[in-house]
Coordinates of C-alpha atoms and ligand atoms in Angstrom, one line a residue:
M1 CA 0.1 -0.3 -0.1
D2 CA 1.5 3.9 -0.4
H3 CA -0.2 6.4 -0.8
F4 CA -0.6 8.1 -4.2
L5 CA -3.4 8.1 -4.8
Y6 CA -5.6 9.7 -7.9
R7 CA -8.1 12.8 -6.4
D8 CA -10.9 14.5 -9.1
G9 CA -8.7 12.8 -11.5
A10 CA -5.7 14.0 -10.3
L11 CA -2.7 12.6 -8.9
F12 CA -1.3 13.6 -5.8
A13 CA 1.1 12.6 -3.0
E14 CA -0.4 12.2 -0.1
D15 CA -2.2 15.0 -0.2
V16 CA -0.4 17.7 -2.7
A17 CA -0.8 17.3 -6.4
V18 CA 1.9 15.8 -8.3
A19 CA 1.8 18.2 -10.8
D20 CA 1.7 21.0 -7.8
I21 CA 5.1 20.0 -7.2
A22 CA 5.9 19.3 -10.9
A23 CA 5.2 22.9 -11.1
S24 CA 7.1 24.3 -8.8
V25 CA 10.5 22.3 -9.3
G26 CA 10.6 21.4 -13.0
T27 CA 10.6 17.8 -14.0
P28 CA 12.3 15.3 -13.9
F29 CA 11.9 14.3 -10.3
Y30 CA 11.9 11.9 -7.5
V31 CA 8.9 12.6 -5.2
Y32 CA 8.4 10.4 -1.3
S33 CA 5.7 9.7 1.2
T34 CA 6.9 9.8 4.1
A35 CA 3.0 8.2 5.4
T36 CA 4.3 5.6 3.3
L37 CA 8.3 4.7 4.8
E38 CA 6.9 5.2 8.5
R39 CA 4.3 3.3 7.5
H40 CA 6.2 0.4 5.8
Y41 CA 9.0 0.6 8.7
R42 CA 6.0 -0.1 11.1
L43 CA 5.0 -3.0 9.2
F44 CA 8.5 -4.8 10.7
E45 CA 8.3 -3.4 13.8
E46 CA 5.1 -5.8 14.0
A47 CA 6.2 -8.6 12.6
L48 CA 9.0 -8.7 14.8
A49 CA 6.9 -7.2 17.5
G50 CA 7.5 -9.9 20.3
M51 CA 11.4 -10.8 19.9
P52 CA 14.2 -8.5 20.9
H53 CA 14.8 -6.3 17.5
L54 CA 16.0 -4.1 15.6
V55 CA 14.9 -3.3 12.0
C56 CA 18.0 -1.5 10.0
Y57 CA 16.8 0.1 7.2
A58 CA 19.5 -1.0 4.3
M59 CA 20.4 2.8 3.2
K60 CA 21.4 1.5 0.0
A61 CA 18.3 1.6 -1.3
N62 CA 17.8 5.6 -1.0
S63 CA 20.1 7.4 1.3
N64 CA 19.3 10.6 0.9
L65 CA 19.1 12.2 4.8
A66 CA 15.8 13.1 5.1
V67 CA 14.2 9.5 4.0
I68 CA 16.8 8.7 6.7
R69 CA 16.1 11.0 9.1
T70 CA 12.7 10.5 8.6
L71 CA 13.4 6.4 9.7
G72 CA 15.9 6.9 12.4
N73 CA 13.2 9.1 14.1
L74 CA 11.1 6.2 14.4
G75 CA 14.2 4.2 16.0
A76 CA 15.1 2.0 12.8
G77 CA 18.4 1.3 12.3
M78 CA 21.0 1.2 9.9
D79 CA 22.3 -0.6 7.6
V80 CA 25.8 0.4 6.0
V81 CA 28.0 -1.0 3.1
S82 CA 29.9 1.6 3.2
I83 CA 31.5 4.7 5.7
G84 CA 29.9 7.3 3.0
E85 CA 26.6 5.4 4.1
Y86 CA 27.5 5.2 7.7
L87 CA 28.6 9.0 8.0
K88 CA 25.4 10.1 5.9
A89 CA 23.2 8.0 8.9
K90 CA 25.4 9.8 11.7
A91 CA 24.2 13.4 10.0
A92 CA 20.9 11.9 9.8
G93 CA 21.2 11.8 13.6
V94 CA 21.2 8.2 14.0
P95 CA 23.4 6.8 17.0
G96 CA 26.7 4.4 16.2
D97 CA 24.7 1.9 18.4
R98 CA 22.2 1.8 15.9
I99 CA 24.5 1.1 12.9
V100 CA 26.4 -1.8 11.8
F101 CA 28.7 -2.0 9.0
S102 CA 28.1 -4.4 6.4
G103 CA 30.4 -4.9 2.8
V104 CA 33.0 -7.4 1.4
G105 CA 35.2 -5.1 0.8
K106 CA 35.8 -2.3 4.0
T107 CA 38.5 -0.5 4.0
A108 CA 41.1 -0.2 6.9
D109 CA 40.4 3.6 6.7
E110 CA 36.6 2.2 7.3
M111 CA 36.9 0.1 9.3
R112 CA 39.1 3.4 12.0
T113 CA 36.6 5.3 11.4
A114 CA 33.3 3.5 12.5
L115 CA 35.4 1.8 15.4
T116 CA 36.5 5.4 15.8
G117 CA 32.7 7.6 15.8
G118 CA 30.5 4.1 16.9
I119 CA 29.4 1.4 15.6
R120 CA 27.2 -1.5 16.7
Q121 CA 28.6 -4.3 14.9
F122 CA 30.8 -4.8 11.5
N123 CA 29.6 -7.9 9.7
V124 CA 32.2 -9.2 8.4
E125 CA 32.9 -11.3 4.8
S126 CA 36.0 -12.7 5.4
E127 CA 38.7 -14.0 6.9
P128 CA 40.9 -11.5 5.3
E129 CA 38.6 -8.8 7.1
L130 CA 38.2 -10.3 9.1
L131 CA 42.6 -9.9 10.1
A132 CA 42.4 -6.1 8.9
L133 CA 39.3 -5.8 11.8
N134 CA 41.6 -7.0 14.5
A135 CA 44.7 -5.2 13.9
V136 CA 42.5 -2.1 13.1
A137 CA 40.8 -2.3 16.6
M138 CA 44.2 -3.1 18.6
S139 CA 45.2 -0.2 17.3
L140 CA 43.1 2.0 18.9
D141 CA 42.6 -0.6 22.4
Q142 CA 39.5 -1.6 21.3
T143 CA 38.0 -4.8 21.0
A144 CA 35.3 -4.9 16.9
P145 CA 31.8 -6.4 17.9
V146 CA 31.3 -8.2 15.1
T147 CA 29.0 -10.6 13.6
I148 CA 30.3 -13.4 10.5
R149 CA 28.4 -12.8 7.4
V150 CA 27.1 -17.3 6.0
N151 CA 26.9 -17.9 3.0
P152 CA 24.1 -20.8 3.1
D153 CA 24.2 -21.7 -0.5
V154 CA 20.4 -21.0 -0.5
D155 CA 19.8 -20.3 -3.9
A156 CA 17.5 -17.1 -3.4
K157 CA 15.1 -17.3 -7.1
T158 CA 15.5 -13.9 -7.8
H159 CA 17.3 -12.1 -10.5
E160 CA 21.2 -13.0 -11.0
K161 CA 22.7 -9.6 -10.1
I162 CA 21.1 -9.5 -6.8
A163 CA 21.1 -13.3 -5.9
T164 CA 23.6 -12.9 -3.2
G165 CA 24.0 -16.4 -0.9
R166 CA 24.8 -18.9 -3.3
K167 CA 28.3 -20.5 -2.8
E168 CA 29.4 -18.8 -6.3
D169 CA 29.1 -15.1 -5.0
K170 CA 31.0 -13.4 -4.0
F171 CA 29.5 -12.6 -0.5
G172 CA 30.3 -14.3 2.6
I173 CA 32.7 -17.3 4.5
P174 CA 30.6 -20.5 2.8
I175 CA 29.0 -22.1 6.2
S176 CA 30.4 -25.4 5.8
R177 CA 33.8 -23.1 6.8
A178 CA 32.4 -20.6 9.9
R179 CA 32.7 -23.1 12.5
A180 CA 36.6 -23.1 11.4
I181 CA 36.4 -19.3 11.4
Y182 CA 34.5 -18.9 14.5
A183 CA 37.4 -20.3 16.2
E184 CA 39.5 -18.1 14.7
A185 CA 37.9 -14.7 15.5
A186 CA 37.1 -15.6 19.0
A187 CA 41.1 -16.4 19.4
L188 CA 41.7 -12.8 18.7
P189 CA 42.1 -10.4 21.0
G190 CA 40.5 -7.6 18.5
I191 CA 37.5 -8.9 17.7
E192 CA 34.0 -9.9 20.2
V193 CA 32.1 -12.4 18.3
V194 CA 28.2 -11.1 18.9
G195 CA 26.6 -13.5 16.4
I196 CA 26.0 -14.0 13.4
D197 CA 25.5 -12.2 9.0
V198 CA 22.9 -13.5 6.5
H199 CA 21.7 -11.9 3.7
I200 CA 20.4 -14.1 0.4
G201 CA 19.8 -11.6 -1.8
S202 CA 17.3 -8.6 -2.9
Q203 CA 13.2 -8.7 -4.5
L204 CA 12.5 -12.2 -3.1
T205 CA 9.3 -12.9 -3.6
D206 CA 9.0 -15.9 -2.3
L207 CA 10.0 -17.5 1.3
A208 CA 10.5 -20.7 1.4
P209 CA 14.7 -19.1 0.5
F210 CA 14.5 -17.4 3.7
E211 CA 13.0 -19.8 5.7
Q212 CA 15.5 -22.6 4.2
A213 CA 18.5 -19.9 5.1
Y214 CA 17.7 -19.3 8.6
G215 CA 17.0 -23.3 9.2
K216 CA 20.9 -23.2 8.4
I217 CA 21.3 -20.6 10.8
A218 CA 19.7 -21.4 13.4
E219 CA 22.0 -24.7 13.9
L220 CA 25.0 -23.1 13.4
T221 CA 23.2 -21.5 15.8
R222 CA 23.3 -24.1 18.1
Q223 CA 27.2 -25.6 16.6
L224 CA 28.5 -22.3 17.7
R225 CA 27.2 -22.0 21.3
A226 CA 28.2 -25.4 21.4
D227 CA 31.7 -24.5 20.1
G228 CA 31.8 -22.1 23.6
H229 CA 30.9 -19.1 21.4
N230 CA 28.2 -16.1 22.7
I231 CA 26.0 -15.7 19.9
R232 CA 22.4 -13.5 20.5
R233 CA 22.5 -11.4 18.0
L234 CA 21.6 -13.0 14.4
D235 CA 21.2 -10.5 12.0
L236 CA 18.8 -11.9 8.8
G237 CA 19.9 -9.4 6.7
G238 CA 16.9 -7.6 4.1
G239 CA 15.7 -8.9 0.9
L240 CA 11.5 -9.1 1.1
G241 CA 10.0 -8.1 -2.1
I242 CA 8.0 -5.5 -2.9
P243 CA 4.6 -5.5 -6.1
Y244 CA 6.2 -3.9 -9.2
E245 CA 3.6 -4.7 -11.0
R246 CA 0.2 -4.2 -9.9
S247 CA -1.7 -6.4 -12.4
N248 CA 0.1 -9.3 -10.4
S249 CA 0.3 -11.5 -7.8
A250 CA 1.8 -9.7 -4.6
P251 CA 5.2 -10.5 -1.9
P252 CA 4.2 -12.6 0.8
L253 CA 4.2 -9.3 3.2
P254 CA 6.2 -8.1 6.4
L255 CA 4.3 -10.1 8.4
D256 CA 4.7 -13.9 7.1
Y257 CA 7.7 -13.2 6.7
G258 CA 8.0 -12.7 10.5
A259 CA 6.0 -15.5 11.3
V260 CA 9.1 -17.0 9.5
I261 CA 12.2 -16.1 12.2
K262 CA 9.6 -16.8 14.1
R263 CA 9.2 -20.5 13.5
T264 CA 13.0 -20.5 12.1
L265 CA 15.0 -18.5 14.7
G266 CA 12.3 -17.6 18.0
D267 CA 13.1 -20.3 20.6
L268 CA 17.2 -19.1 20.5
D269 CA 16.8 -16.4 22.9
C270 CA 18.7 -14.2 20.3
E271 CA 18.4 -10.7 19.8
I272 CA 17.3 -10.1 15.5
E273 CA 18.0 -7.9 13.7
I274 CA 17.3 -7.9 9.6
E275 CA 18.1 -4.9 7.0
P276 CA 15.2 -4.8 4.6
G277 CA 15.5 -1.9 1.6
R278 CA 13.8 -1.9 -0.7
L279 CA 11.1 -2.8 1.1
I280 CA 10.0 0.0 2.9
A281 CA 11.5 3.0 0.4
G282 CA 11.1 0.5 -2.7
N283 CA 6.9 1.6 -3.1
A284 CA 7.2 4.7 -0.9
G285 CA 8.3 6.9 -4.1
L286 CA 7.2 7.8 -7.3
L287 CA 9.7 9.6 -9.8
V288 CA 8.3 11.9 -11.8
S289 CA 9.1 12.5 -15.8
K290 CA 7.4 14.6 -18.6
V291 CA 7.0 13.9 -22.1
I292 CA 9.1 15.4 -24.8
Y293 CA 8.0 13.7 -28.0
V294 CA 5.4 12.0 -28.8
K295 CA 7.2 10.1 -31.9
S296 CA 6.1 7.4 -34.2
G297 CA 8.1 4.7 -35.6
E298 CA 7.5 2.2 -38.7
D299 CA 5.2 0.1 -36.9
R300 CA 5.5 2.4 -33.4
K301 CA 5.0 4.6 -31.6
F302 CA 7.8 6.2 -28.7
L303 CA 7.0 7.8 -25.7
I304 CA 10.1 10.6 -25.6
L305 CA 10.0 11.2 -21.3
D306 CA 12.8 14.3 -19.9
S307 CA 13.8 11.4 -17.7
A308 CA 16.1 8.9 -19.0
M309 CA 18.5 5.9 -17.8
N310 CA 20.7 7.8 -16.5
D311 CA 18.2 8.6 -13.6
L312 CA 16.2 5.3 -13.3
V313 CA 18.5 2.5 -14.3
R314 CA 16.4 -0.4 -13.2
P315 CA 14.9 -0.6 -16.8
S316 CA 18.0 -0.7 -19.1
M317 CA 20.1 -2.6 -15.6
Y318 CA 17.7 -5.8 -14.9
G319 CA 15.2 -5.6 -17.2
S320 CA 13.2 -4.7 -14.5
H321 CA 9.0 -3.6 -14.4
H322 CA 8.0 -0.4 -13.3
D323 CA 4.2 0.6 -13.9
I324 CA 4.4 3.8 -15.2
V325 CA 0.7 6.1 -15.0
P326 CA -0.6 9.3 -16.0
V327 CA -0.4 12.0 -13.6
N328 CA -3.9 13.2 -14.9
E329 CA -6.1 10.0 -14.9
P330 CA -7.1 9.5 -18.4
G331 CA -11.0 10.2 -18.7
P332 CA -13.9 7.0 -19.6
G333 CA -13.7 5.4 -22.5
L334 CA -10.2 6.0 -24.1
E335 CA -8.5 3.0 -25.4
P336 CA -4.8 2.5 -24.2
Q337 CA -2.0 1.7 -26.3
P338 CA 1.5 0.3 -27.1
F339 CA 4.2 2.3 -26.6
D340 CA 8.0 2.2 -25.8
V341 CA 8.6 4.5 -23.9
V342 CA 12.3 6.1 -23.7
G343 CA 14.6 9.1 -22.1
P344 CA 16.3 10.5 -24.6
V345 CA 19.9 9.2 -24.4
C346 CA 22.0 8.0 -26.8
E347 CA 21.4 4.6 -26.7
S348 CA 19.0 2.0 -26.5
G349 CA 19.0 0.6 -23.9
D350 CA 17.3 3.6 -22.5
T351 CA 14.2 1.9 -22.7
F352 CA 12.2 1.9 -19.9
A353 CA 9.2 -0.4 -21.5
K354 CA 8.4 -1.6 -24.9
Q355 CA 4.8 -2.0 -26.2
R356 CA 3.4 0.0 -22.4
L357 CA -0.3 -0.1 -23.0
L358 CA -0.9 3.9 -21.9
P359 CA -3.8 5.2 -21.6
P360 CA -3.4 8.5 -24.5
V361 CA -0.8 10.6 -24.1
A362 CA 0.8 14.0 -25.4
A363 CA 3.9 16.0 -25.6
G364 CA 3.8 18.3 -22.0
D365 CA 2.5 15.4 -20.0
L366 CA 3.3 14.0 -16.6
V367 CA 3.9 10.6 -16.5
A368 CA 4.8 9.3 -13.1
F369 CA 6.5 6.3 -12.5
R370 CA 5.8 4.4 -9.6
S371 CA 7.7 1.5 -7.1
A372 CA 11.1 4.3 -7.6
G373 CA 11.8 5.2 -4.1
A374 CA 14.6 2.2 -4.1
Y375 CA 17.5 2.0 -6.4
G376 CA 16.6 4.7 -7.8
A377 CA 18.0 7.9 -7.1
V378 CA 21.1 6.6 -5.4
M379 CA 22.1 4.4 -8.2
A380 CA 21.3 7.5 -11.0
S381 CA 23.9 9.4 -12.5
E382 CA 25.4 12.1 -14.9
Y383 CA 26.0 9.9 -17.9
N384 CA 24.6 12.1 -21.1
S385 CA 26.0 15.6 -18.8
R386 CA 21.8 15.6 -17.2
P387 CA 22.6 16.8 -14.1
L388 CA 21.1 14.6 -11.1
I389 CA 17.5 15.2 -10.7
P390 CA 16.2 17.0 -7.6
E391 CA 14.2 14.9 -4.6
V392 CA 11.5 15.6 -3.0
L393 CA 9.9 14.9 0.0
V394 CA 6.3 15.3 0.6
K395 CA 4.2 14.7 4.3
G396 CA 0.3 15.5 4.6
D397 CA -0.1 18.5 2.8
Q398 CA 3.3 19.7 2.8
F399 CA 6.8 19.2 0.3
A400 CA 10.6 20.2 0.1
V401 CA 13.0 20.1 -1.5
I402 CA 15.1 17.4 0.3
R403 CA 18.0 17.6 -2.9
A404 CA 18.4 20.5 -5.1
R405 CA 18.7 20.3 -9.3
P406 CA 22.4 21.2 -9.4
S407 CA 22.8 24.0 -12.1
Y408 CA 24.9 23.9 -14.9
D409 CA 27.4 25.6 -13.7
A410 CA 28.0 23.7 -10.6
M411 CA 27.7 20.3 -12.9
I412 CA 30.5 21.7 -15.5
N413 CA 32.5 23.6 -12.2
R414 CA 32.9 20.2 -10.9
D415 CA 35.6 19.1 -13.9
S416 CA 39.2 21.2 -13.9
I417 CA 41.3 21.3 -16.6
P418 CA 45.1 20.7 -16.1
E419 CA 47.0 23.9 -16.1
W420 CA 49.4 22.5 -19.9
L421 CA 46.2 22.4 -21.1
Ligands
LIG501 C1 20.9 -4.9 -0.5 C2 20.8 -5.9 0.5 C3 20.3 -5.2 2.1 C4 18.7 -4.4 1.2 O1 18.3 -6.0 0.6 P1 16.5 -5.3 0.1 O2 16.3 -6.0 -1.0 O3 16.4 -3.7 -0.2 O4 15.8 -4.8 1.7 C5 20.5 -5.9 3.6 N1 21.8 -6.3 3.8 C6 22.8 -6.0 3.1 C7 23.9 -6.4 3.3 C8 22.5 -5.7 2.0 O5 23.6 -5.1 0.8

């Protein structure tokens, strides 16, 4: 459920007409709904009620400071995958003891900054990382709280590029080697083992892979405890999918996901952490764009928009579907027509949708991509020297620009020309 609904034929973000935002900030832009962000966060809170837990929002889905602050104000923790995200979380007011640090390539500098600034735990992904963290912690006279990410060799049955829990994926340590590596970790003076971490992939639309992975984690918890480790925290990653197509059957709800966690891990007396990103931010955002031209090709019509793959790369990168809707609801009785929806970037990959059935649209009309709040703005680039587009946050009848559109001068002046030229 989201808060982007039509009122009298006009698309609203909560109580603000999307067309009014467009008139104020220009197109294209991203717009996020506070109510949807908050609702999705609370769904996870409710799903884990009764167990000690922390919902750590996976910031990589949408790391705008205002989005982080919105969730942080509700008590959310943060899952960060770079020191840049860590510093953003801190800048948004999230305390270090609610930040977990994931990722396969943490550098010693990143570790030092996080240890100095305060961190809930490092989710360590390899033996060399463990040794590097030990050295950094010892140099600071600290001990680093650590979970070790295990790779349970479970196929998340999702897109190739976002499956992370199979043995051929780069993430975590093989579960078969876990006991040996935990023994090694326990002997390191700069390391304090606090738990286990797992994350098997993104946009999962079936609970079975979670159930399988978490079952293996339950077994490993018992084994590691028998080996003498104080396993008291289980970080279960993110990955719950969202409905990108309204017409399709809906993926499982957070409540059902919570039930899987309770069933598989509920009797272990562990604190549970989860790291949802997409489900919190995805359907809390729209990308709003204007039609520049409607062009008739030999056998098809192209809808040429002012947004492009550099603004929203998911369709060209993953072949993803985003529902596209007109900002002004079409009148009754208008037959939908097939369009290829494309951007102005100079490559054919800059295609949002092929032969998409849309109501008749004309140059100047506004359209909105749904489900664009996660992995949208954060993956944008300035390819084709198109400045990053603004982000807007709505709350009730208010809206605010939370990232301004840079001027062309600002974009140009980021480069510099050496003296010898
Ligand atoms: C990407 C990622 C997440 C979030 O995944 P979603 O599918 O957005 O919920 C959580 N944890 C880790 C370690 C990740 O890499």
